[in-house]
Coordinates of C-alpha atoms and ligand atoms in Angstrom, one line a residue:
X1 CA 2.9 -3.7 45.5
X2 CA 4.2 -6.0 42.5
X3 CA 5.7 -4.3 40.0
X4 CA 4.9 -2.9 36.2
X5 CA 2.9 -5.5 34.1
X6 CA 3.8 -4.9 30.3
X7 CA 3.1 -7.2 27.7
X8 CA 3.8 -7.3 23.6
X9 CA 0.9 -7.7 21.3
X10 CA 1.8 -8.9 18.2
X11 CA -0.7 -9.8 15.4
X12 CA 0.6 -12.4 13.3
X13 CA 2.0 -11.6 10.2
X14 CA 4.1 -14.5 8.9
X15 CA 7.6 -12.8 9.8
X16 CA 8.5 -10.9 12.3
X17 CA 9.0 -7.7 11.7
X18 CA 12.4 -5.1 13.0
X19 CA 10.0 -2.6 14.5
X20 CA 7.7 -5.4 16.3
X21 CA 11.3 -6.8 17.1
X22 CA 12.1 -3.3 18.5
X23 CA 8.7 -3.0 20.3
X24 CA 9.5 -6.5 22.1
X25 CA 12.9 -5.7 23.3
X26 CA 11.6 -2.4 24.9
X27 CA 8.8 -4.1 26.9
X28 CA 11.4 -6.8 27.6
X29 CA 13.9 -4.2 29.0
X30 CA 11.5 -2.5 31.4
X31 CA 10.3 -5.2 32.6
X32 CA 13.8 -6.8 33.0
X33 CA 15.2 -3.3 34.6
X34 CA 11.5 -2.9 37.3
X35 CA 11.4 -6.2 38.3
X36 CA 8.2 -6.3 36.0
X37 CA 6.1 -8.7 34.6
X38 CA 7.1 -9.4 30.3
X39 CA 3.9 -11.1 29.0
X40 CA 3.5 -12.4 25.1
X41 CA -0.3 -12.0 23.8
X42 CA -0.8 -12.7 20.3
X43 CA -3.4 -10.9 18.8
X44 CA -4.8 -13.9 16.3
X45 CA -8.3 -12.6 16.2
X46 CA -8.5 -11.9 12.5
X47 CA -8.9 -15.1 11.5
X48 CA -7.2 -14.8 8.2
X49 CA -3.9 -14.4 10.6
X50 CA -4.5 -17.6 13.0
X51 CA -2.5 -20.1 11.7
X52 CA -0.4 -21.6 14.2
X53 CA 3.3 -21.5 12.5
X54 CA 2.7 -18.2 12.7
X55 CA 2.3 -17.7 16.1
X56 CA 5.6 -20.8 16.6
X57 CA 7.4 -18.0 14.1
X58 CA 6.2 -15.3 16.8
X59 CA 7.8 -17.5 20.0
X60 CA 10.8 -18.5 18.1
X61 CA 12.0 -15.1 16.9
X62 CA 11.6 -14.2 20.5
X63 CA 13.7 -17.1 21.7
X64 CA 16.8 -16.3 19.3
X65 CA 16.4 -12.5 20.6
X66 CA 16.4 -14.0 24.1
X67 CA 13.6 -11.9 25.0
X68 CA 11.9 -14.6 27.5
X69 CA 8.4 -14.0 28.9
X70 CA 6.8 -14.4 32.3
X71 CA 3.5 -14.7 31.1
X72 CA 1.7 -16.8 28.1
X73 CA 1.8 -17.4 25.2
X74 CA -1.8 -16.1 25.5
X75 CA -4.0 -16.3 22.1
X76 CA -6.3 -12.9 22.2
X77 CA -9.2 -15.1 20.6
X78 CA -9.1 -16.9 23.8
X79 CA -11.1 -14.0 25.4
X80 CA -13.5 -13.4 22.9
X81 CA -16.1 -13.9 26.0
X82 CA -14.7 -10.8 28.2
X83 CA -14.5 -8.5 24.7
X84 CA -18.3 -9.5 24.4
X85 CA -19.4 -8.8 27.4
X86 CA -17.1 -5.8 27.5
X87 CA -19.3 -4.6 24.7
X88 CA -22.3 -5.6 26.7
X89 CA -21.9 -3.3 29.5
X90 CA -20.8 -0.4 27.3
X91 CA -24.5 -1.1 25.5
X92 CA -26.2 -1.2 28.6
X93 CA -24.4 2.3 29.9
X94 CA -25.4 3.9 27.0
X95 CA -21.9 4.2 25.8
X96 CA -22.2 2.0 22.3
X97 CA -25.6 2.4 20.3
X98 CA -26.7 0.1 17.6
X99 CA -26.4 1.6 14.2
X100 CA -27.9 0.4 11.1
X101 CA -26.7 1.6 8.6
X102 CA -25.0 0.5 5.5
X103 CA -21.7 2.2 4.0
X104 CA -23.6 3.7 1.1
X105 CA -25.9 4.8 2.9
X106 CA -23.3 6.9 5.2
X107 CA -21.0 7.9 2.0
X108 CA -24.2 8.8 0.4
X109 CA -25.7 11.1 3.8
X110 CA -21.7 12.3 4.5
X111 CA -21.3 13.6 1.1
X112 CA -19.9 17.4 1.5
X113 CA -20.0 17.5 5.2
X114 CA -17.2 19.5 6.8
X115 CA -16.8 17.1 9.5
X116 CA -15.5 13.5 7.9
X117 CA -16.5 10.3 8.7
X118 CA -20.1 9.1 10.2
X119 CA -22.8 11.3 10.9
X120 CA -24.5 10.1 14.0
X121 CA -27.4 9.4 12.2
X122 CA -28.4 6.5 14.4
X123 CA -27.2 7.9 17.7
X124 CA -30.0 8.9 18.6
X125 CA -32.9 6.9 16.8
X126 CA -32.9 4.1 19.5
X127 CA -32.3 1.0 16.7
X128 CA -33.4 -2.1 18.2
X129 CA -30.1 -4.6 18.1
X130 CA -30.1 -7.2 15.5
X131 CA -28.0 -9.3 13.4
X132 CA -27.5 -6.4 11.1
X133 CA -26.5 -4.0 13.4
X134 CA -22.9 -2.4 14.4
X135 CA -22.3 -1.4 17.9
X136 CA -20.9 2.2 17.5
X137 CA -19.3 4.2 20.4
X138 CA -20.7 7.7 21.5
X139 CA -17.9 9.9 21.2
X140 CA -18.7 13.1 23.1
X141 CA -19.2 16.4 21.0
X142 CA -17.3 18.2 23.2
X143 CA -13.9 17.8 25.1
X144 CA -10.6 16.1 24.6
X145 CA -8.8 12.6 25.3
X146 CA -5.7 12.4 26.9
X147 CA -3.3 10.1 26.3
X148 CA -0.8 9.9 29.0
X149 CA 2.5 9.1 27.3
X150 CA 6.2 9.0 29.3
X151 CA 8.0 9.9 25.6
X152 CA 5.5 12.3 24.5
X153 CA 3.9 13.9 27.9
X154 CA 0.0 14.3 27.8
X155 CA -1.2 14.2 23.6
X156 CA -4.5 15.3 24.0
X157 CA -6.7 14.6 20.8
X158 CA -10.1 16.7 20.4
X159 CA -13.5 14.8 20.4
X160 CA -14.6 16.7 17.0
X161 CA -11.7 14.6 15.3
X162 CA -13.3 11.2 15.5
X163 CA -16.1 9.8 14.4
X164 CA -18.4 7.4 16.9
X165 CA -16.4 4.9 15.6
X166 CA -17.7 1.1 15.1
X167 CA -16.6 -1.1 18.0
X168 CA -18.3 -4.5 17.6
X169 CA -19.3 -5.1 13.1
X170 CA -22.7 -6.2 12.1
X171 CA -21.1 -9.7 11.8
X172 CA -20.5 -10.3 15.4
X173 CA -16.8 -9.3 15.7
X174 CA -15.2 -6.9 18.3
X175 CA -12.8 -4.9 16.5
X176 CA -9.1 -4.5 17.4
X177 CA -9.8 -1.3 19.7
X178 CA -11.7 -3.0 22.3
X179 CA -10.1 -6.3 22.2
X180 CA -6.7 -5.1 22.9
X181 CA -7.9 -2.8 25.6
X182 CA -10.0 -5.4 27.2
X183 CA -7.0 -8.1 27.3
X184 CA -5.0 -4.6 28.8
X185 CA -7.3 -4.3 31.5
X186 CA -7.8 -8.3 32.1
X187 CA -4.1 -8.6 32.2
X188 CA -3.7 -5.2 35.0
X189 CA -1.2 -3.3 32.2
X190 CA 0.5 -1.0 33.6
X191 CA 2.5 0.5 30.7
X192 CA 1.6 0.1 27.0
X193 CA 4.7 -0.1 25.4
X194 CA 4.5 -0.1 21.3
X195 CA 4.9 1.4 17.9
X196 CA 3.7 5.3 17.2
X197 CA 2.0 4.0 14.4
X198 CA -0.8 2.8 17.2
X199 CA -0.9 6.6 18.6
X200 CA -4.4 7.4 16.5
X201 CA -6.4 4.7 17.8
X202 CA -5.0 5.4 21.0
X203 CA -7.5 7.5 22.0
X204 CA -10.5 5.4 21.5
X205 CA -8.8 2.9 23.8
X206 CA -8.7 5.7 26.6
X207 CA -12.2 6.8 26.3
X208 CA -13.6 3.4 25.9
X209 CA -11.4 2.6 29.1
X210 CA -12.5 4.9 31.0
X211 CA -16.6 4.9 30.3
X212 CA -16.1 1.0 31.3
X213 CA -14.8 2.0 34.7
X214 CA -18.1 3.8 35.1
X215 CA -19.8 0.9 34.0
X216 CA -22.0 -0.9 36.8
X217 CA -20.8 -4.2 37.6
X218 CA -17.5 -3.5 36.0
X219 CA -14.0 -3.7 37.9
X220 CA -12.3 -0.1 37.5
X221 CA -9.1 -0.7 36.3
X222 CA -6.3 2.7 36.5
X223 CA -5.6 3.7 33.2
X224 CA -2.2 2.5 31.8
X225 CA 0.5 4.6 31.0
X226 CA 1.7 4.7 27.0
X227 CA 5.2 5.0 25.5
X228 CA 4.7 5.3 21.7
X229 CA 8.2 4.2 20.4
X230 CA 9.5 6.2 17.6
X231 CA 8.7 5.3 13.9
X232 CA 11.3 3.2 11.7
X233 CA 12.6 4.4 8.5
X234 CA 14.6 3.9 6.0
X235 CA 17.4 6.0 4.0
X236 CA 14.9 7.8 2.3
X237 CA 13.4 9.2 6.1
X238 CA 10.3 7.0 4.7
X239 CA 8.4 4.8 7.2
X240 CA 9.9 1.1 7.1
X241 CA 8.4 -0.5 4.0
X242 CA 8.0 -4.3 4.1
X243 CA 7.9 -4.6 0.2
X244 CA 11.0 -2.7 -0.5
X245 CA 13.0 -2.8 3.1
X246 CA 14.4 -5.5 4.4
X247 CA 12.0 -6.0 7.6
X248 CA 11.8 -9.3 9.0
X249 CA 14.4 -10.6 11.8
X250 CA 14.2 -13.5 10.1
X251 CA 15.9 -12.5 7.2
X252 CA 19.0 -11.3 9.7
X253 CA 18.9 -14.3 11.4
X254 CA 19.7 -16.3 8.1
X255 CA 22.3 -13.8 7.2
X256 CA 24.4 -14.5 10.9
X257 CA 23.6 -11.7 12.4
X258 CA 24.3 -12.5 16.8
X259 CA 21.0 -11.8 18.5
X260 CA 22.9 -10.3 21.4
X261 CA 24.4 -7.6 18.3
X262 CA 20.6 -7.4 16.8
X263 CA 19.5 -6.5 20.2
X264 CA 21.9 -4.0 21.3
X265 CA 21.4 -2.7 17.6
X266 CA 17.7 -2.4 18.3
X267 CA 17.9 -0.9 21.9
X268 CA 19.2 2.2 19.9
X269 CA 16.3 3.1 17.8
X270 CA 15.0 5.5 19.7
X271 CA 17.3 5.1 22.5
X272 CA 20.8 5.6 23.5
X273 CA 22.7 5.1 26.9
X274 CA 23.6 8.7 28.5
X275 CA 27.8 8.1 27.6
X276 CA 26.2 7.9 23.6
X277 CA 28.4 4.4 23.6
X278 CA 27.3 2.3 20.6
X279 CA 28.2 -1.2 21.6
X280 CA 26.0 -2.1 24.3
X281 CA 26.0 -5.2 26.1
X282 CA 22.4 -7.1 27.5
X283 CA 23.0 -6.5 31.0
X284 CA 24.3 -2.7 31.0
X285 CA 21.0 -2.4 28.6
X286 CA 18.9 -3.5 31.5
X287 CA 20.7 -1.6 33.6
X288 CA 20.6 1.8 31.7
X289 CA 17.6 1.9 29.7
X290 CA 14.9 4.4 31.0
X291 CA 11.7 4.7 29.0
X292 CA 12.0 8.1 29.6
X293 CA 14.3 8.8 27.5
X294 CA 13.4 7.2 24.5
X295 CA 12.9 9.7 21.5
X296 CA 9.9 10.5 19.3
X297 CA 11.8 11.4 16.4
X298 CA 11.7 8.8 13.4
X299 CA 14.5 6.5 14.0
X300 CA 16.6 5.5 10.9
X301 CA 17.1 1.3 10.8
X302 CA 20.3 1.8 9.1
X303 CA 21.5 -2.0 8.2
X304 CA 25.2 -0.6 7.9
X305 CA 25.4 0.4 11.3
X306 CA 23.8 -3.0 12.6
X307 CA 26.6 -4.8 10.3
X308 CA 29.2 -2.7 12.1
X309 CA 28.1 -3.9 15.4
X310 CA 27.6 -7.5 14.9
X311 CA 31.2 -7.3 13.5
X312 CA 32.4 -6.0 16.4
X313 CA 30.0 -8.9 18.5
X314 CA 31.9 -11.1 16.2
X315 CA 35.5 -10.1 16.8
X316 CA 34.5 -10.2 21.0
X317 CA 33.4 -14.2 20.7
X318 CA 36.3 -16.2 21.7
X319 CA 37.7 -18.8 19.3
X320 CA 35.4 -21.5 20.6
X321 CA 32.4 -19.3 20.4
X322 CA 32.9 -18.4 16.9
X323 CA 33.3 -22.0 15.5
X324 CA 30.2 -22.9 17.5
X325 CA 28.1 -20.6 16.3
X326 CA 29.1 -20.1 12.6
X327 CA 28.2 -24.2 12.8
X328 CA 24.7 -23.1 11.0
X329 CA 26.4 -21.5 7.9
X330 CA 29.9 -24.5 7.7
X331 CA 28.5 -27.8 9.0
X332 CA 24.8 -27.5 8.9
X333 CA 24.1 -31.3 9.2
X334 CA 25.7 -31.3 12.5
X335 CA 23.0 -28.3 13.9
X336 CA 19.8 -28.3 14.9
X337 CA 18.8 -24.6 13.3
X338 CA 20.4 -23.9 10.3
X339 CA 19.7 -20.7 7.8
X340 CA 16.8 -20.7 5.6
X341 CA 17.5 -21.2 1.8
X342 CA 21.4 -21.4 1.9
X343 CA 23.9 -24.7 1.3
X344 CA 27.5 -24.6 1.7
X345 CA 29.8 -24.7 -0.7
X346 CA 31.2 -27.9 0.4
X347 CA 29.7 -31.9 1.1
X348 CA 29.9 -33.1 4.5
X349 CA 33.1 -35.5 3.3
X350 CA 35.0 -32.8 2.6
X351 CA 34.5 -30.1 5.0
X352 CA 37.5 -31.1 7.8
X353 CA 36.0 -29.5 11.4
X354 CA 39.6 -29.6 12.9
X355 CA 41.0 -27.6 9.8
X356 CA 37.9 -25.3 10.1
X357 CA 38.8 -24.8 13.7
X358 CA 42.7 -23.5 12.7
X359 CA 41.0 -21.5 10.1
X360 CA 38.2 -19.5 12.2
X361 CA 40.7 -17.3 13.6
X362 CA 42.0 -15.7 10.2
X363 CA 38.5 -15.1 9.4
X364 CA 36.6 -13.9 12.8
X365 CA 38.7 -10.7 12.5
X366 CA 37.5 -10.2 8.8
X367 CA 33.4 -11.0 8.9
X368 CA 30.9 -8.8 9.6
X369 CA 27.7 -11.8 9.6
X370 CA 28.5 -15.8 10.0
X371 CA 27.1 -16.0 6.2
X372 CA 30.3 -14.0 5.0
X373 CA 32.3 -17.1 5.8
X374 CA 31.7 -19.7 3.8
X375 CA 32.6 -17.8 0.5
X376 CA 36.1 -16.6 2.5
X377 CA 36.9 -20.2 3.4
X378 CA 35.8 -22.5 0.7
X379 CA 39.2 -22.8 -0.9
X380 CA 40.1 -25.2 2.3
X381 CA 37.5 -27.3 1.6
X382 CA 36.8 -27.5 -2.2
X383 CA 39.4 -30.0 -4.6
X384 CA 40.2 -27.2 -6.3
X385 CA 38.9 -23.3 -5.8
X386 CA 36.0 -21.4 -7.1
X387 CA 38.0 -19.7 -9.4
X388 CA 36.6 -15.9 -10.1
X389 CA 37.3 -15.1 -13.7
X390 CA 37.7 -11.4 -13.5
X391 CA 40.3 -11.7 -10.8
X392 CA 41.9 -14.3 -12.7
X393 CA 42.6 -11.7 -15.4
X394 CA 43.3 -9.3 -13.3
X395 CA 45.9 -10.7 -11.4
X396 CA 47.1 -14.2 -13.9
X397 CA 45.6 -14.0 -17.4
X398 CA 48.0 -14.6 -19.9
X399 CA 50.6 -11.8 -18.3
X400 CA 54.4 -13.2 -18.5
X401 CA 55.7 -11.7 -15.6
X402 CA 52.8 -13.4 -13.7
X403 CA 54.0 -16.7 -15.1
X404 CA 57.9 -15.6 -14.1
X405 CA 56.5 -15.2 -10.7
X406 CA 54.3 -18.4 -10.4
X407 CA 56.7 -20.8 -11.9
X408 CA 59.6 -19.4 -9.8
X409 CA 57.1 -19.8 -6.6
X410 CA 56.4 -23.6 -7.6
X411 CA 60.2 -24.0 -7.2
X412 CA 60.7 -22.0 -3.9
X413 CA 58.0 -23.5 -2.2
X414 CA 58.8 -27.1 -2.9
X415 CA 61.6 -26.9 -0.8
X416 CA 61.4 -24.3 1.9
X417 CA 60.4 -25.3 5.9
X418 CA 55.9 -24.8 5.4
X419 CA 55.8 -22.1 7.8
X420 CA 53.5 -18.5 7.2
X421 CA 57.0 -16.8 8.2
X422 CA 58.8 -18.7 5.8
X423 CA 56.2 -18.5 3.0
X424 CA 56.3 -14.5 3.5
X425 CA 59.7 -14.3 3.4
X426 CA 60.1 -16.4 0.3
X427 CA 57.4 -14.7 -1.7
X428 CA 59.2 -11.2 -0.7
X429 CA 62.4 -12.2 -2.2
X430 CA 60.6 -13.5 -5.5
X431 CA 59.3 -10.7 -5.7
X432 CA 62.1 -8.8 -5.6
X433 CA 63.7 -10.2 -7.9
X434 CA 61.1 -9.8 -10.8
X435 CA 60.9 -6.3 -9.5
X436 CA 57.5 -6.8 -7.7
X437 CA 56.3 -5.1 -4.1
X438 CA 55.0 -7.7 -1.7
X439 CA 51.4 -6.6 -2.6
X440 CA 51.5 -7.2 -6.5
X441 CA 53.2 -10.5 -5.7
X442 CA 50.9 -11.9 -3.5
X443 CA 47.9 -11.5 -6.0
X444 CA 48.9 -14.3 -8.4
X445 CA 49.7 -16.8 -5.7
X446 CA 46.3 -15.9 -3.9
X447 CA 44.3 -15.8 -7.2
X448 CA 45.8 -19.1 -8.1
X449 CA 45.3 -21.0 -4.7
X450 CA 42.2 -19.5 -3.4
X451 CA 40.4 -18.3 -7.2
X452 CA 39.9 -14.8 -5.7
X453 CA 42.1 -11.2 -4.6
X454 CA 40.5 -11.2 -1.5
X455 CA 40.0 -13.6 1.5
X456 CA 42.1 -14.5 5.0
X457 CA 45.4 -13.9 5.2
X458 CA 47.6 -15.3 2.5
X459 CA 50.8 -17.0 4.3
X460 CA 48.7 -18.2 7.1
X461 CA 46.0 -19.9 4.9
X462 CA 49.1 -21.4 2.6
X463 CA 50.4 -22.7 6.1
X464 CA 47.2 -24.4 6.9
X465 CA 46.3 -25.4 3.1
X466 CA 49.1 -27.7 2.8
X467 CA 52.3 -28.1 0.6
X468 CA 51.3 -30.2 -2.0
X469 CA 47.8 -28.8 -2.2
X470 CA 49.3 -25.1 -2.9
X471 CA 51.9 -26.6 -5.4
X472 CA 49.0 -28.2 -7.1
X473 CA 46.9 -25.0 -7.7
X474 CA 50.1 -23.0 -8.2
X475 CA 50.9 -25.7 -11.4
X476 CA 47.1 -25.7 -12.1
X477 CA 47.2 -21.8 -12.4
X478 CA 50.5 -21.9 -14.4
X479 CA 49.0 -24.3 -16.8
X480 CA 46.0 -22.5 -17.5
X481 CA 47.7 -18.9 -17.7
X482 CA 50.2 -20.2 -20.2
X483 CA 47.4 -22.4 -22.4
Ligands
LIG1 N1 -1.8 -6.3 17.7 C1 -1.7 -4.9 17.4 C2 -0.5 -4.8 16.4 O1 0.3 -5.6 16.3 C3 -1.6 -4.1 18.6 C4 -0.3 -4.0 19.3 C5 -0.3 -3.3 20.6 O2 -1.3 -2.8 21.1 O3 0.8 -3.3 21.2 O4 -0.4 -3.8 15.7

């Protein structure tokens, strides 16, 4: 007996989206936790969709999640020749009948029936097949379909709800109903693991599933069973928009979110471990997570919470894992990937990679994404700082005391040993004397040496900055305040 075959079906959509990200990781972690078989199947038959960086932006998001597959990648137009013949032996059983009719026909026939959608006009009228007609399936009057589901138990769904419904269109082409459940049976699923946005077709999968196990000459394959993963929304308890959320992983990637933070931010939409813990490393993930006991209430994607954790993934690298991999947002020529649409503040020349390595530290304990850095660290790098002009007011402008405090500062720091200690000590005793808490005497000196009120550690960056850089800005500052 192997075990559990699941497999994620994604249609291409140019970006990959959180809750196809979310549907991934869930297949992944059963499989990973059963000893299961994780198979990719991209679902490229609407031809609009089947361009191939698509399907490379598929594999890739994938790779940076770390959700590795057994099987594929397998392109669902590949078995165009099972869906056909799929189709054939539902024909033949009686199951699917041709139907010629056009919409206006139908909307014109259907008009102020109580029952919506087609009629059944042609079910019984024997149409000869042709290059005009559909192939429509034969749902029963009577009866229900049920759909086996380990989050939901049994959903039954009543016949008189659905129309015999079009399987294969005049054109030739087997629609996504029967394609997916033909690859599902061709690939031995076990468990069909995906959005609750699928649930409503569900159904027709089911009953088309089982009439082809009745059909002659056709392998009966057991039913699979379903886990329809809890919808996404946002704030607003709204399904996941992609025009107005921010929905593609690829986005987060770009921003420096970790993928091992994205992941264990993902495993809890819809699920949480029994303890209710929030930070949830990959292996006690595959260890604890039961299908069972994923919800079916809406789950909120709540980007503050995610930010939270890939802090705290941030703050648990060591120092050498946090310079390597906020490479992509510092040094970008020396990586392979680096983020989409974003360039550093500083040239190659001057960015220093054994300063950046001193400076990491100060800054590992204050970012929440790798794409916070650069703005926190630029004043190491740049000639002179970015110099933000409200702060500059707020904390310089043309105030004398601020002056007092600068020019005495210039003085100090000429001469004392360049330590952080030192530096701290100094500035509390200038303070001090102009009648200034450590607090409102720091902000000149950081406004002036790093252009803004916020940003690493003050006497530890000076340390690292350098005496005669420091002075420089200090006297740069001065100048300008008093101009
Ligand atoms: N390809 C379809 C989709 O992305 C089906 C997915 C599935 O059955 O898992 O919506």
């Amino acid at each position: 007996m192997t075990g559990p075959r699941v497999r994620f079906a994604p249609s291409p959509t140019g970006y990959f989206h959180v809750g196809s990200a979310r549907a991934s990781l869930f297949n992944w972690l059963f499989a990973r936790q059963t000893g299961g078989t994780f198979i990719l199947r991209i679902e490229d038959t609407d031809t609009e969709r089947n361009r191939d960086e698509w399907h490379q932006g598929i594999i890739s998001a994938m790779t940076w999640l770390g959700l590795d597959f057994d099987e594929g990648p397998f392109l669902q137009s590949d078995f165009l020749a099972d869906h056909i013949s799929a189709a054939d032996a539902l024909l033949r059983a009686g199951y699917l009948y041709p139907c010629s009719c056009t919409r206006e026909e139908i909307d014109e026939r259907i008009k102020g029936n109580a029952k919506p959608g087609y009629d059944g006009y042609c079910r019984d009228r024997a149409v000869p097949r042709s290059a005009t007609t559909a192939l429509r399936f034969r749902v029963p009057d009577e009866g229900t379909t049920v759909v086996p589901d380990v989050i939901r138990g049994d959903v039954t769904f009543p016949h008189d709800s659905y129309e015999d419904f079009i399987v294969v269109k005049s054109n030739g082409v087997v629609l996504y109903p029967l394609a997916n459940a033909v690859d599902d049976r061709t690939m031995r699923i076990t468990h069909v693991i995906r959005g609750e946005d699928l649930l409503p077709t569900t159904p027709k999968q089911v009953m088309m599933w089982e009439a082809l196990n009745r059909c002659a000459g056709v392998a009966s394959v057991p039913l699979p069973l379903y886990a329809h993963l809890p919808l996404l929304v946002n704030e607003q308890r709204k399904k996941l928009s992609k025009r107005k959320d921010p929905v593609a992983v690829e986005t987060y990637r770009d921003q420096g979110y970790l993928p091992d933070a994205f992941v264990n931010y993902l495993a809890l939409l819809g699920w949480s471990p029994r303890g209710g813990e929030e930070i949830v490393p990959r292996s006690a993930l595959i260890e604890q997570f039961r299908l069972a006991d994923v919800s079916h209430s809406p789950a909120f994607f709540d980007v503050k919470k995610m930010t939270h954790i890939n802090g705290e993934y941030i703050r648990r690298l060591s120092p050498e894992e946090f310079v390597e991999q906020s490479a992509p947002w510092v040094a970008p020529w020396s990586t392979s990937w680096r983020p989409t649409d974003r360039t550093v503040p500083w040239s190659e020349a001057q960015f220093d990679a054994s300063l950046y390595g001193r400076v990491a530290p100060l800054v590992q304990e204050r970012v929440a994404t790798l794409g916070e850095i650069p703005a926190m660290v630029d004043f190491f790098f740049l000639d002179a700082p970015v110099t933000d002009e409200a702060s500059f007011a707020k904390a310089i402008g043309s105030d004398p005391l601020a002056q007092a405090l600068l020019g005495a500062t210039v003085e100090r720091f000429g001469e004392l040993d360049w330590t952080a200690a030192a530096l701290h000590e100094a500035v509390i005793e200038l303070g001090e004397a102009l009648g200034l808490a450590l607090r409102k005497a720091q902000a000149p000196i950081r406004c002036a040496v790093t252009g803004t009120l916020v940003g690493p550690p003050l006497f530890e960056s000076l340390e690292l900055l350098g005496r005669e850089r420091t002075l420089t800005r200090l006297r740069d500052a001065l100048a300008r305040s008093a101009s």
